[in-house]
PDB file of C-alpha atoms in Angstrom:
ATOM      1  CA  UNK A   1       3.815  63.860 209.490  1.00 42.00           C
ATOM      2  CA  UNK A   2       2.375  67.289 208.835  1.00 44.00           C
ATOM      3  CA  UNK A   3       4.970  68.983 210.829  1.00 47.00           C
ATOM      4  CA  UNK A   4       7.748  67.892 208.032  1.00 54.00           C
ATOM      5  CA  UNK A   5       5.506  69.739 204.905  1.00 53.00           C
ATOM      6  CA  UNK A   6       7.001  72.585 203.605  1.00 67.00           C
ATOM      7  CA  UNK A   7       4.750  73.522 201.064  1.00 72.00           C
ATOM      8  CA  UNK A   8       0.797  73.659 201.536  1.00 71.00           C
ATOM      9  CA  UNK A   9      -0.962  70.862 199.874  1.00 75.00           C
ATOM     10  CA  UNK A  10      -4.625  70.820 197.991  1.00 74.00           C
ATOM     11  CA  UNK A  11      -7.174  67.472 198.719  1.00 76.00           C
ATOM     12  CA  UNK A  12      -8.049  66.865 195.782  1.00 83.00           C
ATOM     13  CA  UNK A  13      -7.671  63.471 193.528  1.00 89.00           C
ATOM     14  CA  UNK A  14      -6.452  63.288 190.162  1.00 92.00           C
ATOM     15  CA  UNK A  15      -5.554  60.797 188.057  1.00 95.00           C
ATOM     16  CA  UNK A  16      -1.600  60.103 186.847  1.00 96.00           C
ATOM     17  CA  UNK A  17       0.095  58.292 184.821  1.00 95.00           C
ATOM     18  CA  UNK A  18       3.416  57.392 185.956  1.00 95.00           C
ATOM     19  CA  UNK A  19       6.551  54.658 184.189  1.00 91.00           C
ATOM     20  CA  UNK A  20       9.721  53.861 185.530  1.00 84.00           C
ATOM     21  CA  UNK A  21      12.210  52.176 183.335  1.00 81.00           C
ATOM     22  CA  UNK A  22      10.173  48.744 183.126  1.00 83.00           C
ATOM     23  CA  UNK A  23       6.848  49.825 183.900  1.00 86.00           C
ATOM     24  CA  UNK A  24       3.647  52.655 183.038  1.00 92.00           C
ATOM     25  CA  UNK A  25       0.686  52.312 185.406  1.00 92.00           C
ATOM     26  CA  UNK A  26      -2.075  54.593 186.031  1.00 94.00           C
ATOM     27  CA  UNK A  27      -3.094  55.458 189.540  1.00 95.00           C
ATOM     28  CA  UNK A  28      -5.011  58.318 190.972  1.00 94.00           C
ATOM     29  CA  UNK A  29      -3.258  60.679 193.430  1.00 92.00           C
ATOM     30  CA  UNK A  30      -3.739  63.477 196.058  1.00 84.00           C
ATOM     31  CA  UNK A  31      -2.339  65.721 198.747  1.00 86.00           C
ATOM     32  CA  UNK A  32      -0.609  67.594 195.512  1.00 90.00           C
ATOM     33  CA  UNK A  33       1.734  70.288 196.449  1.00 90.00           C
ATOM     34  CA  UNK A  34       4.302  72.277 194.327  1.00 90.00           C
ATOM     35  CA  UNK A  35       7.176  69.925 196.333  1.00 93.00           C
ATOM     36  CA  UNK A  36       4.817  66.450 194.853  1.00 94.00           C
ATOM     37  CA  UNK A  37       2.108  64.258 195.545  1.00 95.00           C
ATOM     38  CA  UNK A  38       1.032  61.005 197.099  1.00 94.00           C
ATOM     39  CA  UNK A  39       0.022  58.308 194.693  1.00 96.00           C
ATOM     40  CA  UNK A  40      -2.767  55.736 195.889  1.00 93.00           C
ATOM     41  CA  UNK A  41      -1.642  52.290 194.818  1.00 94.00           C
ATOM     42  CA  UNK A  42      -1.736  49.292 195.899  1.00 90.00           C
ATOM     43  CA  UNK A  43       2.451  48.079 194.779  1.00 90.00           C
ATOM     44  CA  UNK A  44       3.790  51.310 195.546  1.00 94.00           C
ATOM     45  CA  UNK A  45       7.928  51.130 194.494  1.00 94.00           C
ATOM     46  CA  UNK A  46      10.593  51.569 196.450  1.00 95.00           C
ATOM     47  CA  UNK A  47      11.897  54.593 197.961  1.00 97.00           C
ATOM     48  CA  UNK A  48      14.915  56.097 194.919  1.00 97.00           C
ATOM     49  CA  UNK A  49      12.949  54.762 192.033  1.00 95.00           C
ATOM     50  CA  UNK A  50      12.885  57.356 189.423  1.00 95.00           C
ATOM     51  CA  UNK A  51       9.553  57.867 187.551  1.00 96.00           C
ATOM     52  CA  UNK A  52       8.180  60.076 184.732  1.00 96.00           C
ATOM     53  CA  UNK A  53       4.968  61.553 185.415  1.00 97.00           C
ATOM     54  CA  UNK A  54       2.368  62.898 183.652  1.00 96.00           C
ATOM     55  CA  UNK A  55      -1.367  64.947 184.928  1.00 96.00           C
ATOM     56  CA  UNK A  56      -4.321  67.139 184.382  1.00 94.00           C
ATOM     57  CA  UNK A  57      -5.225  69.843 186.851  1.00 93.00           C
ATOM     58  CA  UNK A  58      -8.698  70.514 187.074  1.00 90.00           C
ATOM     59  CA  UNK A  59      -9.559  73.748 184.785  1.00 89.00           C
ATOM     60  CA  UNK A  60      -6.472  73.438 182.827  1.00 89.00           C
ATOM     61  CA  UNK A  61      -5.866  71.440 179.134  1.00 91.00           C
ATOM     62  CA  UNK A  62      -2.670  70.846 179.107  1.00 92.00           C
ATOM     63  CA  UNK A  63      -0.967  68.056 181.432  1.00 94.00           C
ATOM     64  CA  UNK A  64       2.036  68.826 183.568  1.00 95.00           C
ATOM     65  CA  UNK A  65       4.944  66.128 182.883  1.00 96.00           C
ATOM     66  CA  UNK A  66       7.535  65.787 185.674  1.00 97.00           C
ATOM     67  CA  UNK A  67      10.289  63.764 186.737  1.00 97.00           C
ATOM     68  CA  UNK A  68       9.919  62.790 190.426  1.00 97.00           C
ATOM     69  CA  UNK A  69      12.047  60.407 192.804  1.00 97.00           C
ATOM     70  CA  UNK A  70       9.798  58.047 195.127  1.00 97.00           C
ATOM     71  CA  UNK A  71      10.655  59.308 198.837  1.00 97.00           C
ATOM     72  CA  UNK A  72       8.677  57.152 201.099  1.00 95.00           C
ATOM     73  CA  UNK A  73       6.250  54.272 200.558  1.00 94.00           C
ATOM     74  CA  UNK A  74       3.678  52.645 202.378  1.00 88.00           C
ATOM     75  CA  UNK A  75       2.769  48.559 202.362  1.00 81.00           C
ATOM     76  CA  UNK A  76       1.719  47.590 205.511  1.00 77.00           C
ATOM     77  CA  UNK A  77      -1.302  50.095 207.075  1.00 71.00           C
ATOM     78  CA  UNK A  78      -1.031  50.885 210.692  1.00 73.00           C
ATOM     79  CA  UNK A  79      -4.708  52.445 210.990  1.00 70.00           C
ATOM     80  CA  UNK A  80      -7.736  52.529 209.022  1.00 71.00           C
ATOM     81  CA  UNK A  81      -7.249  55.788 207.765  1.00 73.00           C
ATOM     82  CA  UNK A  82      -3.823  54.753 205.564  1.00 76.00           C
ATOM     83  CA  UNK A  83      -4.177  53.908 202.188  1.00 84.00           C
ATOM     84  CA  UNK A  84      -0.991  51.885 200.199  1.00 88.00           C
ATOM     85  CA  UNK A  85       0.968  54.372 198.236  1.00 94.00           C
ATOM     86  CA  UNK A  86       4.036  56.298 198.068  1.00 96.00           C
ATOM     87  CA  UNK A  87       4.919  59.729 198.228  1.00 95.00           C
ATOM     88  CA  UNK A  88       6.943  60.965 195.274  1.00 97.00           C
ATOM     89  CA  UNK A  89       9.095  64.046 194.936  1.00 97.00           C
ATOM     90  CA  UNK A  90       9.136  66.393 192.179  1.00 96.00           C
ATOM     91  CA  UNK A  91      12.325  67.032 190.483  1.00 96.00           C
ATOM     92  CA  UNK A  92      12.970  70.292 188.291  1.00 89.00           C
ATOM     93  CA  UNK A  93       8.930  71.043 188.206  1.00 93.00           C
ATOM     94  CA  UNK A  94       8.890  74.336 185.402  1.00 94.00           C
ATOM     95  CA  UNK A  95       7.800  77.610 186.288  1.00 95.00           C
ATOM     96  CA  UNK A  96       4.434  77.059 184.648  1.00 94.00           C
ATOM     97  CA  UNK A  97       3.661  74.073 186.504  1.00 95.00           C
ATOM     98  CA  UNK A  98       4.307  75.163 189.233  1.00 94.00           C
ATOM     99  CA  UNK A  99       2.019  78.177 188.681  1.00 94.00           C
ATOM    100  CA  UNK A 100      -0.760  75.795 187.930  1.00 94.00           C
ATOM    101  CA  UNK A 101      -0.570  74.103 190.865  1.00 92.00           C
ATOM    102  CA  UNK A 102      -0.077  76.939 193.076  1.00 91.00           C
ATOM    103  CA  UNK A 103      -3.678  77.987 191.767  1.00 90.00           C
ATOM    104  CA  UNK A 104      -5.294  74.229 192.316  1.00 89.00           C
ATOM    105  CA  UNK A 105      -4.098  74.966 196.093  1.00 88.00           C
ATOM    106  CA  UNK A 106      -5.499  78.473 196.274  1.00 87.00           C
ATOM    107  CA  UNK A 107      -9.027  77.128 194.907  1.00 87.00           C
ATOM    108  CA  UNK A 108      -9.427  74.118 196.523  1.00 80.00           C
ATOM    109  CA  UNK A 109      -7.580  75.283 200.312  1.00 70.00           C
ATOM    110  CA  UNK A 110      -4.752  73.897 202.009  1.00 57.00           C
ATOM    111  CA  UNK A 111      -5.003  70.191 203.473  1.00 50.00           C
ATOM    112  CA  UNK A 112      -3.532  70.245 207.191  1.00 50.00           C
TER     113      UNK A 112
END
């Protein structure tokens, strides 16, 4: 899977808070990039569902809100080290955010 990433991607986990239409949950997430993130949970949705998210960066006060588009997600595991989630796309991520999380990836390294 690495070989698709475009964009390097910080280890860390963070909590977000996420709604679609009918639903807000609260997950925690990691392998955050400027391109999105992965979201642990255990009823990921479907790949095309359209959510609203919303999270704090380490060192920083203000949360980053951003749509984002489900792209993949994961039910069944097919080793022990998957974890249930889905990977979610950002869509139209600002300038600032952007800037923020370029700096969370810089201070905490590039996963592989």
């Amino acid at each position: 899977m690495s070989k698709r990433r475009k964009t390097p991607r910080a280890p860390i986990a963070i909590q977000v808070n996420y709604h679609s239409v009918d639903n807000f949950l609260r997950d925690f997430a990691d392998d955050l990039s400027t391109g999105g993130m992965f979201i642990a949970t255990m009823n990921p949705f479907e790949p095309g569902t359209q959510l609203i998210l919303e999270f704090l960066l380490p060192g920083h006060n203000y949360p980053i809100r951003v749509k984002a588009e489900v792209m993949w997600s994961r039910t069944k595991l097919t080793s022990t080290d998957q974890r249930r989630g889905m990977g979610v796309k950002f869509k139209d991520l600002s300038d600032s955010a952007r800037e923020k999380i370029d700096s969370i990836i810089k201070k905490y390294g590039s996963a592989p």
